[in-house]
Every structure is written in structure tokens, then in C-alpha cells.
Amino acid sequence: MRLSFLEPLYAEPGPYASVYLDTSRDVEHPERAIALRWERLRESLTRQGADEALTNVLEEVVGADAEVPGVHGQAIFAAHGTLVLDGELPEPPEHDSARYSTLPDAMPLVTQHVPEIPYMAVVVHYGGLPTAETHGWVALEAETGTWPTSTVTPGERLRRRVAVATWHRTCVRLGHRLDERARRAHADAVVVGGDEWACNVLIRRLPHALRDKIVRVSGPTPTDTGRALLEPQLDGVFRGHMAAHDRELVDVFIGRRALNGPVAEGLAATVAALQRGQVAALLLNRPPGSSPRLWVGSQPTQLALTEAELTSFGVRAPREERADDALVRALVGTRAELVVVPESELRLYEGVGALLRYADARSSGR
């Protein structure tokens, strides 16, 4: 999982206000509910030391996602009176929260992007007889996205309405168009739902490479929800799975570890590799909570397990921060990737490891 979407967050120095808020629209009087939640968070930020200019900037965008229907949330970050990031959450936060701190509270936003699986969804609607000799129309809609975030930020949608009599022929051209879109999106899967006969005709005429990625789904296929195409089915297809790209990284880690290759495992070895900008991808069994702490300086690679270690590097006035905040900043600052891998797939020592960009005498093992 690439974290480039967080780069604007670290363009400004801290301190940061980090707000996670339920902005769901599936309740009565949603605007009033959101306003009440925000008022409590605003009071909390003020008690933590945030000034009025900062809370006013946040207030301008709280609930500004009114066009997103259903259940969802908002993650908002600001620093020095400037909005630095406003992100949609496919699920509302378990608890509304607001923190004013030296480093942004970014890990909850990151975890809502996991497993970040690229896909294409296709719905084919037809209500007539299963034959191309009858009259009527077949309607096709297709959309690429990255699950789960695309559930609330759906992409551009392809729409086609085709006469039934020409459906067989048109599917060949449509197949190439869909293949082009899927390739651009680097789709791991193509999820197809809708009329069985019309879907079968389409699938048989798709290019082989695309056909191999087809996942057929059943159930209702509304296309006017304002959310991702085939949203309920996507959840069933992807939940508990990893993106193909992330799985490749895990396989590389396993292979290198078996050969004592360039990997790090355990918190101490991984932090040491991050200090050197050596990490290509950080692997976690689970995102760290608020309990683990690291010592940090002003730069992304200035992090250590102890204050004395950072001081020995010449870092002035090191401070203790949450490990998840320090790790995310280091990953973004060094353009490293993040992979959350279940223990059932790969058990890591202390729950953390790293694929390294290069090997040296200090970077083998734990």
C-alpha cells in the first residue's frame, strides 16, 4: 500500500489538529447530529491548546461531504490555521476523536484504506428474453476503484446502452474498452453482476487476460445509490483478502527471510532501518495502538527506541511520541510502502518487519 495520499499532511510542520468524525446521512436530522458531535470535539481541541483560528478552519469543512449518502465518516487535519487534508472514511470511526499534537494522528485514516485492492465493477441490466432476436436494450455500467475507499469516493463511470439485437457484436468492442480501463486501474479483479444471459454474452467476448479476473456476483444491482457500483458485493468479495501487490511483497519478504536476505524483523531492527531510509515496505501484523512509544526529532528518519540513542545522533530536544504517529511519518517521508498482513499469512517477530532497499552489515535479521 502506497502512502502518497498522505504527503500533503506532512508539508506543514506541527502541531496538528486531527479530527475523526461520524458524518453518516442515514439518521434523522443528520446536520444537527454532526453539529453536536463537532461541538464536543471543538471543545476538546480548545482544552488541548488549539486556537480559534484552527478550529474555525476545521469547522468550515466538517460535514461538507453532504453529497455522500449512507454510513461514512470524515478525517480532517489542520495546522497553523490551514486545512492540510480532508479525507472520506468508508466507515464511521468507532469513536469520534480530536487530538492536538506534534504529529498528526494518521494511522486510523491509513487503516481505513487497507487492503486497498484495485478493481473494476461491471453491472449489466436487461429485462427481456435470453435471446438477441428480441427487441429491447441492454444497459452496461462500469466503474474502477480501490476498495474500500471507493465505496464513498466512486470513480468515473462508463455507461453504454446497446440494442439487444447488436449485443453479441457490441460486446467485442466493449470488452476491449473494459480491458483498457482495467489495465489503467491495475485491477486485481473484475466483479460482474446483473442479468445472467447478458453477462454471459459479455464475459465470453472479453479478452482472455480480463476474463481470468472475473468474479461473478448475485443479488440486487442498483446503479443510482451515489456510492460504489456493486458496493455490497464488493465487501463480500474483498473482505479478508490482500491486494495482489501487497501479497507479492509478503512473498518476497518470506523468500528473503529464508535466505537471510535484506529484511529486518522486530521493532528495534525495523526502526534502525527506517533511520537509514533503508525500508522499501513496512510489514505489520496489526497497526500499533496508542501504547507503544518512540522518541523522535524534527525529521521523518529521526526516530529511536530511546532518548539517548537520538541524542547520540545529534538530535536536539527529542520528544516521545506514539509509535504509530512516528512510523507513518517515517514511511511517508522516505516513500516506503505499508503492508498489513494477518498473522495467519505471516507471523512477524514483535508484529513488525521490513523489506529493505539494500543490505548492509547492520540490516540482517533482528
Coordinates of C-alpha atoms in Angstrom, one line a residue:
M1 CA 0.0 0.0 0.0
R2 CA 1.5 3.3 -1.1
L3 CA 1.0 6.3 1.2
S4 CA 1.5 9.1 -1.3
F5 CA -2.0 10.4 -0.5
L6 CA -0.6 11.5 2.9
E7 CA 2.2 13.6 1.5
P8 CA 0.1 16.9 1.9
L9 CA -0.3 16.1 5.5
Y10 CA 3.4 16.5 6.3
A11 CA 4.0 19.5 4.1
E12 CA 3.2 21.7 7.1
P13 CA 5.1 21.5 10.4
G14 CA 3.1 20.7 13.5
P15 CA 1.3 20.9 15.8
Y16 CA -1.7 19.3 14.1
A17 CA -5.3 19.1 14.8
S18 CA -6.6 15.6 13.8
V19 CA -10.3 15.0 13.7
Y20 CA -12.2 11.8 13.1
L21 CA -16.0 12.3 12.9
D22 CA -19.1 10.3 12.0
T23 CA -20.8 12.2 9.2
S24 CA -23.3 9.5 8.2
R25 CA -26.5 10.5 6.5
D26 CA -28.6 7.5 7.5
V27 CA -30.1 9.2 10.6
E28 CA -32.9 11.7 11.2
H29 CA -31.6 15.3 11.1
P30 CA -28.0 14.4 10.1
E31 CA -26.8 18.0 10.0
R32 CA -27.9 18.6 13.6
A33 CA -26.3 15.3 14.7
I34 CA -23.0 16.2 13.0
A35 CA -23.0 19.7 14.5
L36 CA -23.5 18.3 18.0
R37 CA -20.6 15.9 17.5
W38 CA -18.4 18.6 16.2
E39 CA -19.1 20.9 19.1
R40 CA -17.9 18.3 21.6
L41 CA -14.7 17.8 19.5
R42 CA -14.1 21.6 19.2
E43 CA -14.3 22.0 22.9
S44 CA -11.8 19.1 23.3
L45 CA -9.4 20.7 20.9
T46 CA -9.6 24.0 22.7
R47 CA -8.8 22.3 26.0
Q48 CA -5.8 20.7 24.4
G49 CA -4.5 24.1 23.3
A50 CA -5.8 24.6 19.7
D51 CA -6.6 28.3 19.0
E52 CA -9.8 29.6 17.5
A53 CA -8.3 30.2 14.0
L54 CA -7.5 26.5 13.8
T55 CA -10.9 25.2 15.0
N56 CA -12.6 27.7 12.6
V57 CA -10.8 26.2 9.7
L58 CA -11.9 22.7 10.7
E59 CA -15.5 23.8 11.2
E60 CA -15.7 25.1 7.6
V61 CA -15.3 21.5 6.2
V62 CA -17.0 19.5 8.9
G63 CA -20.0 17.8 7.3
A64 CA -19.1 19.3 3.9
D65 CA -19.5 15.7 2.5
A66 CA -23.3 16.0 2.4
E67 CA -23.4 14.6 -1.1
V68 CA -22.1 11.2 0.2
P69 CA -25.1 9.1 1.2
G70 CA -25.4 6.5 3.8
V71 CA -22.9 5.5 6.5
H72 CA -19.4 7.0 6.4
G73 CA -17.1 9.4 8.2
Q74 CA -14.6 12.2 7.8
A75 CA -10.9 12.6 8.7
I76 CA -9.8 16.2 8.8
F77 CA -6.3 17.6 9.6
A78 CA -5.2 21.2 10.0
A79 CA -2.1 23.0 11.2
H80 CA -1.3 26.7 11.8
G81 CA -4.8 27.8 10.7
T82 CA -4.6 25.9 7.4
L83 CA -6.5 22.8 6.3
V84 CA -3.9 20.2 5.2
L85 CA -6.0 17.2 4.5
D86 CA -9.7 16.2 4.3
G87 CA -10.4 12.6 3.7
E88 CA -13.5 10.4 3.4
L89 CA -13.9 7.3 5.6
P90 CA -15.8 4.4 4.1
E91 CA -16.8 3.5 7.7
P92 CA -17.5 6.0 10.5
P93 CA -14.9 6.0 13.3
E94 CA -15.6 3.7 16.2
H95 CA -15.5 6.8 18.4
D96 CA -15.4 10.5 17.3
S97 CA -12.0 11.9 18.3
A98 CA -10.0 15.1 18.2
R99 CA -6.3 15.4 19.0
Y100 CA -4.0 18.4 19.0
S101 CA -0.4 17.0 18.9
T102 CA 3.0 17.5 17.5
L103 CA 2.5 14.7 14.9
P104 CA -0.8 14.0 13.1
D105 CA -2.9 11.1 14.2
A106 CA -2.8 9.5 10.7
M107 CA -2.9 5.7 11.4
P108 CA -6.8 5.5 11.7
L109 CA -7.0 7.0 8.2
V110 CA -4.4 4.6 6.9
T111 CA -6.2 1.6 8.3
Q112 CA -9.4 2.6 6.6
H113 CA -7.5 2.4 3.2
V114 CA -6.4 -1.2 3.9
P115 CA -6.4 -3.5 2.0
E116 CA -6.5 -1.0 -0.9
I117 CA -7.5 -3.5 -3.6
P118 CA -7.8 -2.1 -7.2
Y119 CA -10.8 -3.5 -9.1
M120 CA -13.4 -2.9 -11.8
A121 CA -17.1 -3.4 -11.2
V122 CA -19.5 -4.1 -14.1
V123 CA -23.3 -4.2 -14.0
V124 CA -25.3 -5.4 -17.0
H125 CA -29.1 -4.7 -16.9
Y126 CA -31.6 -6.4 -19.2
G127 CA -35.1 -7.4 -18.5
G128 CA -36.1 -9.3 -21.7
L129 CA -35.9 -12.8 -23.1
P130 CA -32.4 -14.5 -23.3
T131 CA -32.0 -14.1 -27.0
A132 CA -30.6 -11.5 -29.3
E133 CA -33.6 -11.8 -31.7
T134 CA -36.0 -9.9 -29.4
H135 CA -36.4 -6.1 -29.1
G136 CA -35.1 -4.1 -26.2
W137 CA -32.0 -2.7 -24.8
V138 CA -29.0 -3.8 -22.6
A139 CA -27.6 -1.3 -20.2
L140 CA -24.0 -1.6 -19.0
E141 CA -22.3 0.4 -16.4
A142 CA -18.6 0.0 -15.3
E143 CA -16.5 1.7 -12.7
T144 CA -12.9 1.3 -11.4
G145 CA -12.0 1.9 -7.9
T146 CA -9.8 0.9 -4.9
W147 CA -11.6 -1.0 -2.2
P148 CA -12.7 0.0 0.4
T149 CA -12.2 3.8 0.0
S150 CA -14.0 3.9 -3.4
T151 CA -17.3 2.9 -1.6
V152 CA -17.7 6.6 -0.7
T153 CA -15.5 8.1 -3.5
P154 CA -16.7 6.3 -6.6
G155 CA -14.7 7.0 -9.8
E156 CA -15.8 8.0 -13.3
R157 CA -18.4 5.6 -14.6
L158 CA -18.7 4.2 -18.1
R159 CA -22.3 3.9 -19.4
R160 CA -23.5 2.2 -22.5
R161 CA -27.0 1.4 -23.8
V162 CA -27.0 -1.2 -26.6
A163 CA -29.8 -2.7 -28.7
V164 CA -30.3 -6.4 -27.8
A165 CA -30.0 -7.3 -31.5
T166 CA -26.4 -6.0 -31.6
W167 CA -25.4 -7.1 -28.1
H168 CA -23.2 -10.0 -29.3
R169 CA -21.3 -7.9 -31.7
T170 CA -21.0 -4.8 -29.5
C171 CA -19.6 -6.9 -26.6
V172 CA -16.4 -7.4 -28.6
R173 CA -15.7 -3.6 -28.7
L174 CA -16.9 -3.2 -25.2
G175 CA -14.6 -5.9 -24.0
H176 CA -11.6 -4.0 -25.4
R177 CA -12.8 -0.8 -23.8
L178 CA -13.2 -2.5 -20.4
D179 CA -9.8 -4.2 -20.7
E180 CA -8.2 -0.8 -21.3
R181 CA -9.9 0.6 -18.2
A182 CA -9.0 -2.4 -16.0
R183 CA -5.3 -2.2 -17.2
R184 CA -5.2 1.6 -16.3
A185 CA -6.5 0.8 -12.9
H186 CA -4.2 -2.2 -12.4
A187 CA -7.4 -4.1 -11.4
D188 CA -6.8 -7.3 -9.3
A189 CA -10.4 -8.4 -10.1
V190 CA -13.4 -7.6 -12.3
V191 CA -16.6 -8.0 -10.4
V192 CA -19.6 -8.6 -12.6
G193 CA -23.3 -8.6 -11.7
G194 CA -26.7 -8.3 -13.4
D195 CA -28.7 -10.2 -15.9
E196 CA -27.3 -13.7 -16.3
W197 CA -27.7 -14.1 -20.1
A198 CA -26.4 -10.6 -20.9
C199 CA -23.4 -11.1 -18.5
N200 CA -22.6 -14.5 -20.0
V201 CA -22.5 -13.0 -23.6
L202 CA -20.2 -10.2 -22.4
I203 CA -17.8 -12.4 -20.5
R204 CA -17.4 -14.9 -23.4
R205 CA -16.3 -12.0 -25.6
L206 CA -13.8 -10.4 -23.1
P207 CA -10.0 -10.6 -23.8
H208 CA -8.5 -13.6 -22.1
A209 CA -6.5 -11.6 -19.6
L210 CA -9.6 -9.8 -18.4
R211 CA -11.7 -12.9 -18.4
D212 CA -9.3 -14.6 -16.0
K213 CA -10.0 -11.8 -13.4
I214 CA -13.8 -12.2 -13.5
V215 CA -15.7 -12.7 -10.2
R216 CA -19.4 -13.2 -10.7
V217 CA -21.8 -12.0 -8.0
S218 CA -25.5 -12.1 -7.5
G219 CA -28.0 -10.0 -5.6
P220 CA -29.5 -6.6 -6.2
T221 CA -27.5 -4.3 -8.6
P222 CA -28.8 -0.8 -8.2
T223 CA -26.7 1.8 -10.0
D224 CA -28.1 5.0 -8.6
T225 CA -27.0 4.8 -4.9
G226 CA -24.4 7.6 -5.1
R227 CA -21.9 5.1 -3.8
A228 CA -19.7 2.5 -5.4
L229 CA -21.1 0.2 -8.0
L230 CA -21.9 -3.2 -6.5
E231 CA -20.9 -2.0 -3.0
P232 CA -22.5 -4.8 -1.0
Q233 CA -21.0 -7.5 -3.3
L234 CA -17.5 -5.9 -3.2
D235 CA -17.5 -6.2 0.5
G236 CA -18.2 -9.9 0.3
V237 CA -15.5 -10.4 -2.5
F238 CA -12.7 -8.5 -0.9
R239 CA -13.1 -8.6 2.9
G240 CA -10.3 -10.6 4.5
H241 CA -8.2 -10.5 1.3
M242 CA -5.0 -8.7 0.4
A243 CA -4.2 -6.7 -2.7
A244 CA -2.1 -8.7 -5.2
H245 CA 0.7 -6.1 -5.0
D246 CA 0.9 -6.5 -1.2
R247 CA 0.8 -10.2 -1.4
E248 CA 3.8 -10.1 -3.8
L249 CA 5.7 -8.0 -1.2
V250 CA 4.9 -10.6 1.5
D251 CA 6.1 -13.4 -0.7
V252 CA 9.4 -11.5 -1.4
F253 CA 9.8 -11.0 2.4
I254 CA 9.3 -14.7 3.1
G255 CA 11.8 -15.7 0.4
R256 CA 14.4 -13.2 1.6
R257 CA 14.0 -14.2 5.2
A258 CA 14.5 -17.8 4.4
L259 CA 17.8 -16.9 2.7
N260 CA 18.9 -14.3 5.3
G261 CA 18.4 -11.7 2.7
P262 CA 17.8 -7.9 3.0
V263 CA 14.9 -7.8 5.5
A264 CA 14.5 -6.6 9.1
E265 CA 12.3 -8.1 11.7
G266 CA 11.3 -6.8 15.2
L267 CA 10.8 -3.3 16.3
A268 CA 14.5 -2.4 17.0
A269 CA 15.8 -3.7 13.7
T270 CA 12.9 -2.1 11.7
V271 CA 13.4 1.3 13.4
A272 CA 17.1 1.1 12.7
A273 CA 16.4 0.5 9.0
L274 CA 13.9 3.4 8.9
Q275 CA 16.6 5.7 10.4
R276 CA 18.8 4.9 7.3
G277 CA 15.9 5.4 4.8
Q278 CA 16.5 1.7 4.0
V279 CA 12.9 0.5 4.2
A280 CA 11.1 -0.2 0.9
A281 CA 8.0 -1.6 2.6
L282 CA 7.0 -1.9 6.3
L283 CA 5.1 -5.1 7.2
L284 CA 2.7 -5.1 10.2
N285 CA 0.6 -7.9 11.6
R286 CA -1.7 -5.1 13.0
P287 CA -1.4 -1.3 13.3
P288 CA 0.2 -0.4 16.6
G289 CA -2.2 1.2 19.2
S290 CA -1.5 4.2 21.3
S291 CA 0.6 2.4 23.9
P292 CA 4.0 1.8 22.1
R293 CA 6.2 4.9 22.2
L294 CA 9.2 6.1 20.2
W295 CA 11.5 9.0 20.5
V296 CA 11.5 11.4 17.5
G297 CA 13.2 14.5 16.2
S298 CA 12.1 17.0 13.6
Q299 CA 12.8 14.8 10.6
P300 CA 11.0 11.7 9.4
T301 CA 14.1 9.5 9.8
Q302 CA 14.8 10.8 13.3
L303 CA 13.1 8.1 15.4
A304 CA 14.5 5.7 18.0
L305 CA 13.6 3.4 20.9
T306 CA 15.4 5.6 23.4
E307 CA 16.1 9.3 24.0
A308 CA 19.8 8.5 24.5
E309 CA 20.0 7.0 21.0
L310 CA 18.5 10.0 19.3
T311 CA 20.8 12.3 21.3
S312 CA 23.8 10.3 20.2
F313 CA 22.8 11.1 16.6
G314 CA 23.0 14.8 17.4
V315 CA 19.2 15.3 17.5
R316 CA 18.3 18.2 19.8
A317 CA 15.3 18.2 22.1
P318 CA 14.0 14.7 21.2
R319 CA 10.5 14.0 22.3
E320 CA 8.4 10.9 23.0
E321 CA 5.5 10.2 20.6
R322 CA 3.1 7.4 19.8
A323 CA 4.8 4.8 17.7
D324 CA 2.0 4.7 15.1
D325 CA 2.4 8.5 14.5
A326 CA 6.2 8.2 14.2
L327 CA 6.1 5.2 11.9
V328 CA 3.6 6.7 9.4
R329 CA 5.6 10.0 9.2
A330 CA 8.8 7.9 8.6
L331 CA 7.1 5.9 5.8
V332 CA 5.7 8.9 4.1
G333 CA 9.0 10.8 4.4
T334 CA 11.0 8.0 2.9
R335 CA 8.3 7.0 0.4
A336 CA 8.1 3.5 1.8
E337 CA 5.0 1.3 1.4
L338 CA 2.9 -0.2 4.2
V339 CA 1.5 -3.8 4.2
V340 CA -0.8 -5.0 6.9
V341 CA -0.6 -8.8 6.8
P342 CA -2.6 -11.2 9.0
E343 CA -0.7 -13.4 11.4
S344 CA -2.3 -16.4 9.6
E345 CA -0.4 -15.3 6.5
L346 CA 2.9 -14.3 8.1
R347 CA 3.8 -14.2 11.8
L348 CA 6.3 -11.4 12.4
Y349 CA 8.6 -11.1 15.4
E350 CA 7.0 -8.4 17.6
G351 CA 4.4 -8.0 14.8
V352 CA 6.7 -5.8 12.6
G353 CA 9.2 -6.3 9.8
A354 CA 10.5 -4.6 6.7
L355 CA 11.6 -5.3 3.1
L356 CA 14.9 -3.4 2.6
R357 CA 16.1 -1.4 -0.4
Y358 CA 19.6 -2.6 0.1
A359 CA 21.6 -4.7 2.6
D360 CA 24.5 -3.9 4.8
A361 CA 26.2 -5.4 7.8
R362 CA 23.7 -3.9 10.2
S363 CA 20.5 -4.9 8.5
S364 CA 20.4 -8.7 8.7
G365 CA 17.9 -10.4 11.0
R366 CA 16.5 -8.9 14.2

